[in-house]
Amino acid sequence: QVQLQESGPGLVKPSETLSLTCSVSGGSISSSYWSWIRQSPGKGLEWIGYIYYTGTTKYNPSLKSRVTMSVDTSKNRISLKLTSVTSADTAVYYCARDYSSNCPPAYWGQGTLVTVSS
Amino acid sequence: QSVLTQPPSASGTPGQRVTISCSGSNSNIGSNYVYWYQQLPGTAPKLLIYRNNQRPSGVPDRFSGSKSGTSASLAISGLRSEDEADYYCAAWDDSLSGYVIFGGGTKLTVL
């Protein structure tokens, strides 16, 4: 069974870049779509975007100007970068595996909390 | 961007059947599949229903999903105390360049 593990700094300063990695184990990163989703403390869920193992991406229009996703098939992992962060970007960030393109995520990692604060 | 509309709360007693609604529009629920998730406190969301009414392996058949027009529902029968959680619906939205839209979530309390 595929397992997902997010990792990265738990604290990021305002205006800096948030960088997270999602390591995939128990299966290949190839032939699947992979999403990032976030959840602000006590709030609902927000889809950030997805990436295919070929590098094809689709981002949430509201975040598109600040988001970059990438894939490293040799290391079986995907990455997320979010630039110019503010306190509004404080959230638990999840990576997930999708059944296909253009659909909600299926299987989620445990998530990692990122706090934006000076 | 708007969200799918869910009631903020729902409740039921053990053994009861409860339903949670999710309302959208033609660009999301009206033209795409609906997914449902269960989120227990302090944990990641877990997929309960995909493609409107399909259950992943391991999800009890007490959970069922349906869709009609621009609305969808999640039904939980034989309610148990361990079902107390937040429930979210989601769908692809075809507007703008396309994105996933989530409901605001429903807190289910088992009385």
PDB file of N, CA, C and O in Angstrom, chain A residues 70-110:
ATOM      1  N   SER A  70       6.951  20.149  -8.347  1.00  0.00           N
ATOM      2  CA  SER A  70       7.907  19.396  -9.158  1.00  0.00           C
ATOM      3  C   SER A  70       7.901  17.941  -8.722  1.00  0.00           C
ATOM      4  O   SER A  70       7.389  17.607  -7.649  1.00  0.00           O
ATOM      5  N   VAL A  71       8.453  17.089  -9.589  1.00  0.00           N
ATOM      6  CA  VAL A  71       8.498  15.669  -9.298  1.00  0.00           C
ATOM      7  C   VAL A  71       9.907  15.146  -9.549  1.00  0.00           C
ATOM      8  O   VAL A  71      10.580  15.584 -10.481  1.00  0.00           O
ATOM      9  N   ASP A  72      10.361  14.252  -8.688  1.00  0.00           N
ATOM     10  CA  ASP A  72      11.662  13.590  -8.850  1.00  0.00           C
ATOM     11  C   ASP A  72      11.398  12.090  -8.858  1.00  0.00           C
ATOM     12  O   ASP A  72      11.258  11.470  -7.803  1.00  0.00           O
ATOM     13  N   THR A  73      11.307  11.529 -10.050  1.00  0.00           N
ATOM     14  CA  THR A  73      10.965  10.110 -10.149  1.00  0.00           C
ATOM     15  C   THR A  73      12.099   9.224  -9.631  1.00  0.00           C
ATOM     16  O   THR A  73      11.835   8.124  -9.136  1.00  0.00           O
ATOM     17  N   SER A  74      13.322   9.692  -9.699  1.00  0.00           N
ATOM     18  CA  SER A  74      14.448   8.876  -9.228  1.00  0.00           C
ATOM     19  C   SER A  74      14.419   8.705  -7.711  1.00  0.00           C
ATOM     20  O   SER A  74      14.889   7.704  -7.179  1.00  0.00           O
ATOM     21  N   LYS A  75      13.856   9.704  -7.028  1.00  0.00           N
ATOM     22  CA  LYS A  75      13.764   9.638  -5.566  1.00  0.00           C
ATOM     23  C   LYS A  75      12.349   9.357  -5.087  1.00  0.00           C
ATOM     24  O   LYS A  75      12.093   9.325  -3.883  1.00  0.00           O
ATOM     25  N   ASN A  76      11.446   9.165  -6.037  1.00  0.00           N
ATOM     26  CA  ASN A  76      10.040   8.857  -5.706  1.00  0.00           C
ATOM     27  C   ASN A  76       9.434   9.915  -4.779  1.00  0.00           C
ATOM     28  O   ASN A  76       8.834   9.581  -3.736  1.00  0.00           O
ATOM     29  N   ARG A  77       9.571  11.167  -5.162  1.00  0.00           N
ATOM     30  CA  ARG A  77       9.011  12.213  -4.325  1.00  0.00           C
ATOM     31  C   ARG A  77       8.554  13.402  -5.151  1.00  0.00           C
ATOM     32  O   ARG A  77       8.998  13.614  -6.273  1.00  0.00           O
ATOM     33  N   ILE A  78       7.655  14.164  -4.565  1.00  0.00           N
ATOM     34  CA  ILE A  78       7.172  15.396  -5.179  1.00  0.00           C
ATOM     35  C   ILE A  78       7.459  16.544  -4.227  1.00  0.00           C
ATOM     36  O   ILE A  78       7.660  16.327  -3.026  1.00  0.00           O
ATOM     37  N   SER A  79       7.488  17.743  -4.775  1.00  0.00           N
ATOM     38  CA  SER A  79       7.824  18.910  -3.977  1.00  0.00           C
ATOM     39  C   SER A  79       6.841  20.039  -4.241  1.00  0.00           C
ATOM     40  O   SER A  79       6.233  20.130  -5.306  1.00  0.00           O
ATOM     41  N   LEU A  80       6.723  20.901  -3.222  1.00  0.00           N
ATOM     42  CA  LEU A  80       5.854  22.070  -3.304  1.00  0.00           C
ATOM     43  C   LEU A  80       6.650  23.292  -2.871  1.00  0.00           C
ATOM     44  O   LEU A  80       7.358  23.256  -1.858  1.00  0.00           O
ATOM     45  N   LYS A  81       6.552  24.362  -3.644  1.00  0.00           N
ATOM     46  CA  LYS A  81       7.118  25.648  -3.243  1.00  0.00           C
ATOM     47  C   LYS A  81       6.013  26.691  -3.323  1.00  0.00           C
ATOM     48  O   LYS A  81       5.295  26.767  -4.319  1.00  0.00           O
ATOM     49  N   LEU A  82       5.909  27.485  -2.264  1.00  0.00           N
ATOM     50  CA  LEU A  82       4.927  28.560  -2.206  1.00  0.00           C
ATOM     51  C   LEU A  82       5.687  29.817  -1.807  1.00  0.00           C
ATOM     52  O   LEU A  82       6.269  29.884  -0.720  1.00  0.00           O
ATOM     53  N   THR A  83       5.683  30.799  -2.677  1.00  0.00           N
ATOM     54  CA  THR A  83       6.492  32.002  -2.455  1.00  0.00           C
ATOM     55  C   THR A  83       5.710  33.095  -1.728  1.00  0.00           C
ATOM     56  O   THR A  83       4.482  33.044  -1.609  1.00  0.00           O
ATOM     57  N   SER A  84       6.444  34.062  -1.225  1.00  0.00           N
ATOM     58  CA  SER A  84       5.875  35.277  -0.612  1.00  0.00           C
ATOM     59  C   SER A  84       4.796  34.933   0.409  1.00  0.00           C
ATOM     60  O   SER A  84       3.673  35.451   0.340  1.00  0.00           O
ATOM     61  N   VAL A  85       5.117  34.080   1.336  1.00  0.00           N
ATOM     62  CA  VAL A  85       4.109  33.621   2.294  1.00  0.00           C
ATOM     63  C   VAL A  85       3.751  34.714   3.304  1.00  0.00           C
ATOM     64  O   VAL A  85       4.550  35.589   3.617  1.00  0.00           O
ATOM     65  N   THR A  86       2.518  34.612   3.798  1.00  0.00           N
ATOM     66  CA  THR A  86       2.020  35.472   4.878  1.00  0.00           C
ATOM     67  C   THR A  86       1.409  34.574   5.938  1.00  0.00           C
ATOM     68  O   THR A  86       1.319  33.358   5.773  1.00  0.00           O
ATOM     69  N   SER A  87       0.903  35.185   6.990  1.00  0.00           N
ATOM     70  CA  SER A  87       0.292  34.400   8.059  1.00  0.00           C
ATOM     71  C   SER A  87      -0.911  33.612   7.553  1.00  0.00           C
ATOM     72  O   SER A  87      -1.266  32.576   8.117  1.00  0.00           O
ATOM     73  N   ALA A  88      -1.523  34.076   6.476  1.00  0.00           N
ATOM     74  CA  ALA A  88      -2.668  33.364   5.903  1.00  0.00           C
ATOM     75  C   ALA A  88      -2.273  32.011   5.308  1.00  0.00           C
ATOM     76  O   ALA A  88      -3.134  31.179   5.023  1.00  0.00           O
ATOM     77  N   ASP A  89      -0.992  31.791   5.134  1.00  0.00           N
ATOM     78  CA  ASP A  89      -0.509  30.518   4.589  1.00  0.00           C
ATOM     79  C   ASP A  89      -0.194  29.508   5.691  1.00  0.00           C
ATOM     80  O   ASP A  89       0.212  28.376   5.394  1.00  0.00           O
ATOM     81  N   THR A  90      -0.373  29.902   6.945  1.00  0.00           N
ATOM     82  CA  THR A  90      -0.199  28.966   8.052  1.00  0.00           C
ATOM     83  C   THR A  90      -1.272  27.887   7.959  1.00  0.00           C
ATOM     84  O   THR A  90      -2.472  28.184   7.914  1.00  0.00           O
ATOM     85  N   ALA A  91      -0.833  26.630   7.906  1.00  0.00           N
ATOM     86  CA  ALA A  91      -1.782  25.537   7.684  1.00  0.00           C
ATOM     87  C   ALA A  91      -1.089  24.194   7.842  1.00  0.00           C
ATOM     88  O   ALA A  91       0.147  24.120   7.878  1.00  0.00           O
ATOM     89  N   VAL A  92      -1.897  23.150   7.925  1.00  0.00           N
ATOM     90  CA  VAL A  92      -1.377  21.793   7.752  1.00  0.00           C
ATOM     91  C   VAL A  92      -1.398  21.516   6.259  1.00  0.00           C
ATOM     92  O   VAL A  92      -2.432  21.700   5.602  1.00  0.00           O
ATOM     93  N   TYR A  93      -0.269  21.097   5.732  1.00  0.00           N
ATOM     94  CA  TYR A  93      -0.140  20.806   4.304  1.00  0.00           C
ATOM     95  C   TYR A  93      -0.118  19.293   4.108  1.00  0.00           C
ATOM     96  O   TYR A  93       0.662  18.581   4.752  1.00  0.00           O
ATOM     97  N   TYR A  94      -0.996  18.827   3.216  1.00  0.00           N
ATOM     98  CA  TYR A  94      -1.093  17.402   2.920  1.00  0.00           C
ATOM     99  C   TYR A  94      -0.695  17.143   1.472  1.00  0.00           C
ATOM    100  O   TYR A  94      -1.031  17.940   0.574  1.00  0.00           O
ATOM    101  N   CYS A  95      -0.031  16.012   1.245  1.00  0.00           N
ATOM    102  CA  CYS A  95       0.079  15.514  -0.118  1.00  0.00           C
ATOM    103  C   CYS A  95      -0.842  14.305  -0.236  1.00  0.00           C
ATOM    104  O   CYS A  95      -1.188  13.669   0.770  1.00  0.00           O
ATOM    105  N   ALA A  96      -1.265  14.023  -1.450  1.00  0.00           N
ATOM    106  CA  ALA A  96      -2.228  12.949  -1.660  1.00  0.00           C
ATOM    107  C   ALA A  96      -2.055  12.353  -3.047  1.00  0.00           C
ATOM    108  O   ALA A  96      -1.549  13.005  -3.954  1.00  0.00           O
ATOM    109  N   ARG A  97      -2.505  11.112  -3.179  1.00  0.00           N
ATOM    110  CA  ARG A  97      -2.508  10.452  -4.491  1.00  0.00           C
ATOM    111  C   ARG A  97      -3.907  10.517  -5.060  1.00  0.00           C
ATOM    112  O   ARG A  97      -4.886  10.276  -4.352  1.00  0.00           O
ATOM    113  N   ASP A  98      -3.998  10.848  -6.329  1.00  0.00           N
ATOM    114  CA  ASP A  98      -5.286  10.968  -7.001  1.00  0.00           C
ATOM    115  C   ASP A  98      -5.577   9.717  -7.824  1.00  0.00           C
ATOM    116  O   ASP A  98      -4.661   9.022  -8.264  1.00  0.00           O
ATOM    117  N   TYR A  99      -6.847   9.452  -8.046  1.00  0.00           N
ATOM    118  CA  TYR A  99      -7.221   8.355  -8.938  1.00  0.00           C
ATOM    119  C   TYR A  99      -6.886   8.687 -10.388  1.00  0.00           C
ATOM    120  O   TYR A  99      -6.497   7.827 -11.169  1.00  0.00           O
ATOM    121  N   SER A 100      -7.080   9.955 -10.745  1.00  0.00           N
ATOM    122  CA  SER A 100      -6.832  10.376 -12.121  1.00  0.00           C
ATOM    123  C   SER A 100      -6.698  11.884 -12.149  1.00  0.00           C
ATOM    124  O   SER A 100      -6.679  12.529 -11.101  1.00  0.00           O
ATOM    125  N   SER A 101      -6.617  12.456 -13.319  1.00  0.00           N
ATOM    126  CA  SER A 101      -6.544  13.910 -13.419  1.00  0.00           C
ATOM    127  C   SER A 101      -7.928  14.520 -13.181  1.00  0.00           C
ATOM    128  O   SER A 101      -8.947  13.850 -13.299  1.00  0.00           O
ATOM    129  N   ASN A 102      -7.926  15.777 -12.836  1.00  0.00           N
ATOM    130  CA  ASN A 102      -9.157  16.554 -12.707  1.00  0.00           C
ATOM    131  C   ASN A 102     -10.196  15.900 -11.800  1.00  0.00           C
ATOM    132  O   ASN A 102     -11.382  15.782 -12.151  1.00  0.00           O
ATOM    133  N   CYS A 103      -9.738  15.459 -10.653  1.00  0.00           N
ATOM    134  CA  CYS A 103     -10.653  14.906  -9.662  1.00  0.00           C
ATOM    135  C   CYS A 103     -10.080  15.156  -8.275  1.00  0.00           C
ATOM    136  O   CYS A 103      -8.883  15.414  -8.128  1.00  0.00           O
ATOM    137  N   PRO A 104     -10.926  15.115  -7.248  1.00  0.00           N
ATOM    138  CA  PRO A 104     -10.438  15.305  -5.873  1.00  0.00           C
ATOM    139  C   PRO A 104      -9.449  14.212  -5.482  1.00  0.00           C
ATOM    140  O   PRO A 104      -9.454  13.120  -6.051  1.00  0.00           O
ATOM    141  N   PRO A 105      -8.599  14.491  -4.500  1.00  0.00           N
ATOM    142  CA  PRO A 105      -7.596  13.513  -4.082  1.00  0.00           C
ATOM    143  C   PRO A 105      -8.216  12.297  -3.422  1.00  0.00           C
ATOM    144  O   PRO A 105      -9.319  12.350  -2.901  1.00  0.00           O
ATOM    145  N   ALA A 106      -7.467  11.187  -3.466  1.00  0.00           N
ATOM    146  CA  ALA A 106      -7.974   9.943  -2.903  1.00  0.00           C
ATOM    147  C   ALA A 106      -7.280   9.632  -1.570  1.00  0.00           C
ATOM    148  O   ALA A 106      -7.871   9.731  -0.511  1.00  0.00           O
ATOM    149  N   TYR A 107      -6.009   9.273  -1.611  1.00  0.00           N
ATOM    150  CA  TYR A 107      -5.303   8.830  -0.423  1.00  0.00           C
ATOM    151  C   TYR A 107      -4.297   9.879   0.039  1.00  0.00           C
ATOM    152  O   TYR A 107      -3.448  10.311  -0.712  1.00  0.00           O
ATOM    153  N   TRP A 108      -4.422  10.249   1.313  1.00  0.00           N
ATOM    154  CA  TRP A 108      -3.713  11.391   1.866  1.00  0.00           C
ATOM    155  C   TRP A 108      -2.568  10.967   2.785  1.00  0.00           C
ATOM    156  O   TRP A 108      -2.646   9.948   3.454  1.00  0.00           O
ATOM    157  N   GLY A 109      -1.506  11.800   2.825  1.00  0.00           N
ATOM    158  CA  GLY A 109      -0.484  11.661   3.827  1.00  0.00           C
ATOM    159  C   GLY A 109      -0.983  12.191   5.156  1.00  0.00           C
ATOM    160  O   GLY A 109      -2.107  12.684   5.258  1.00  0.00           O
ATOM    161  N   GLN A 110      -0.150  12.110   6.164  1.00  0.00           N
ATOM    162  CA  GLN A 110      -0.581  12.520   7.498  1.00  0.00           C
ATOM    163  C   GLN A 110      -0.552  14.033   7.684  1.00  0.00           C
ATOM    164  O   GLN A 110      -1.159  14.551   8.621  1.00  0.00           O
TER     165      GLN A 110
END
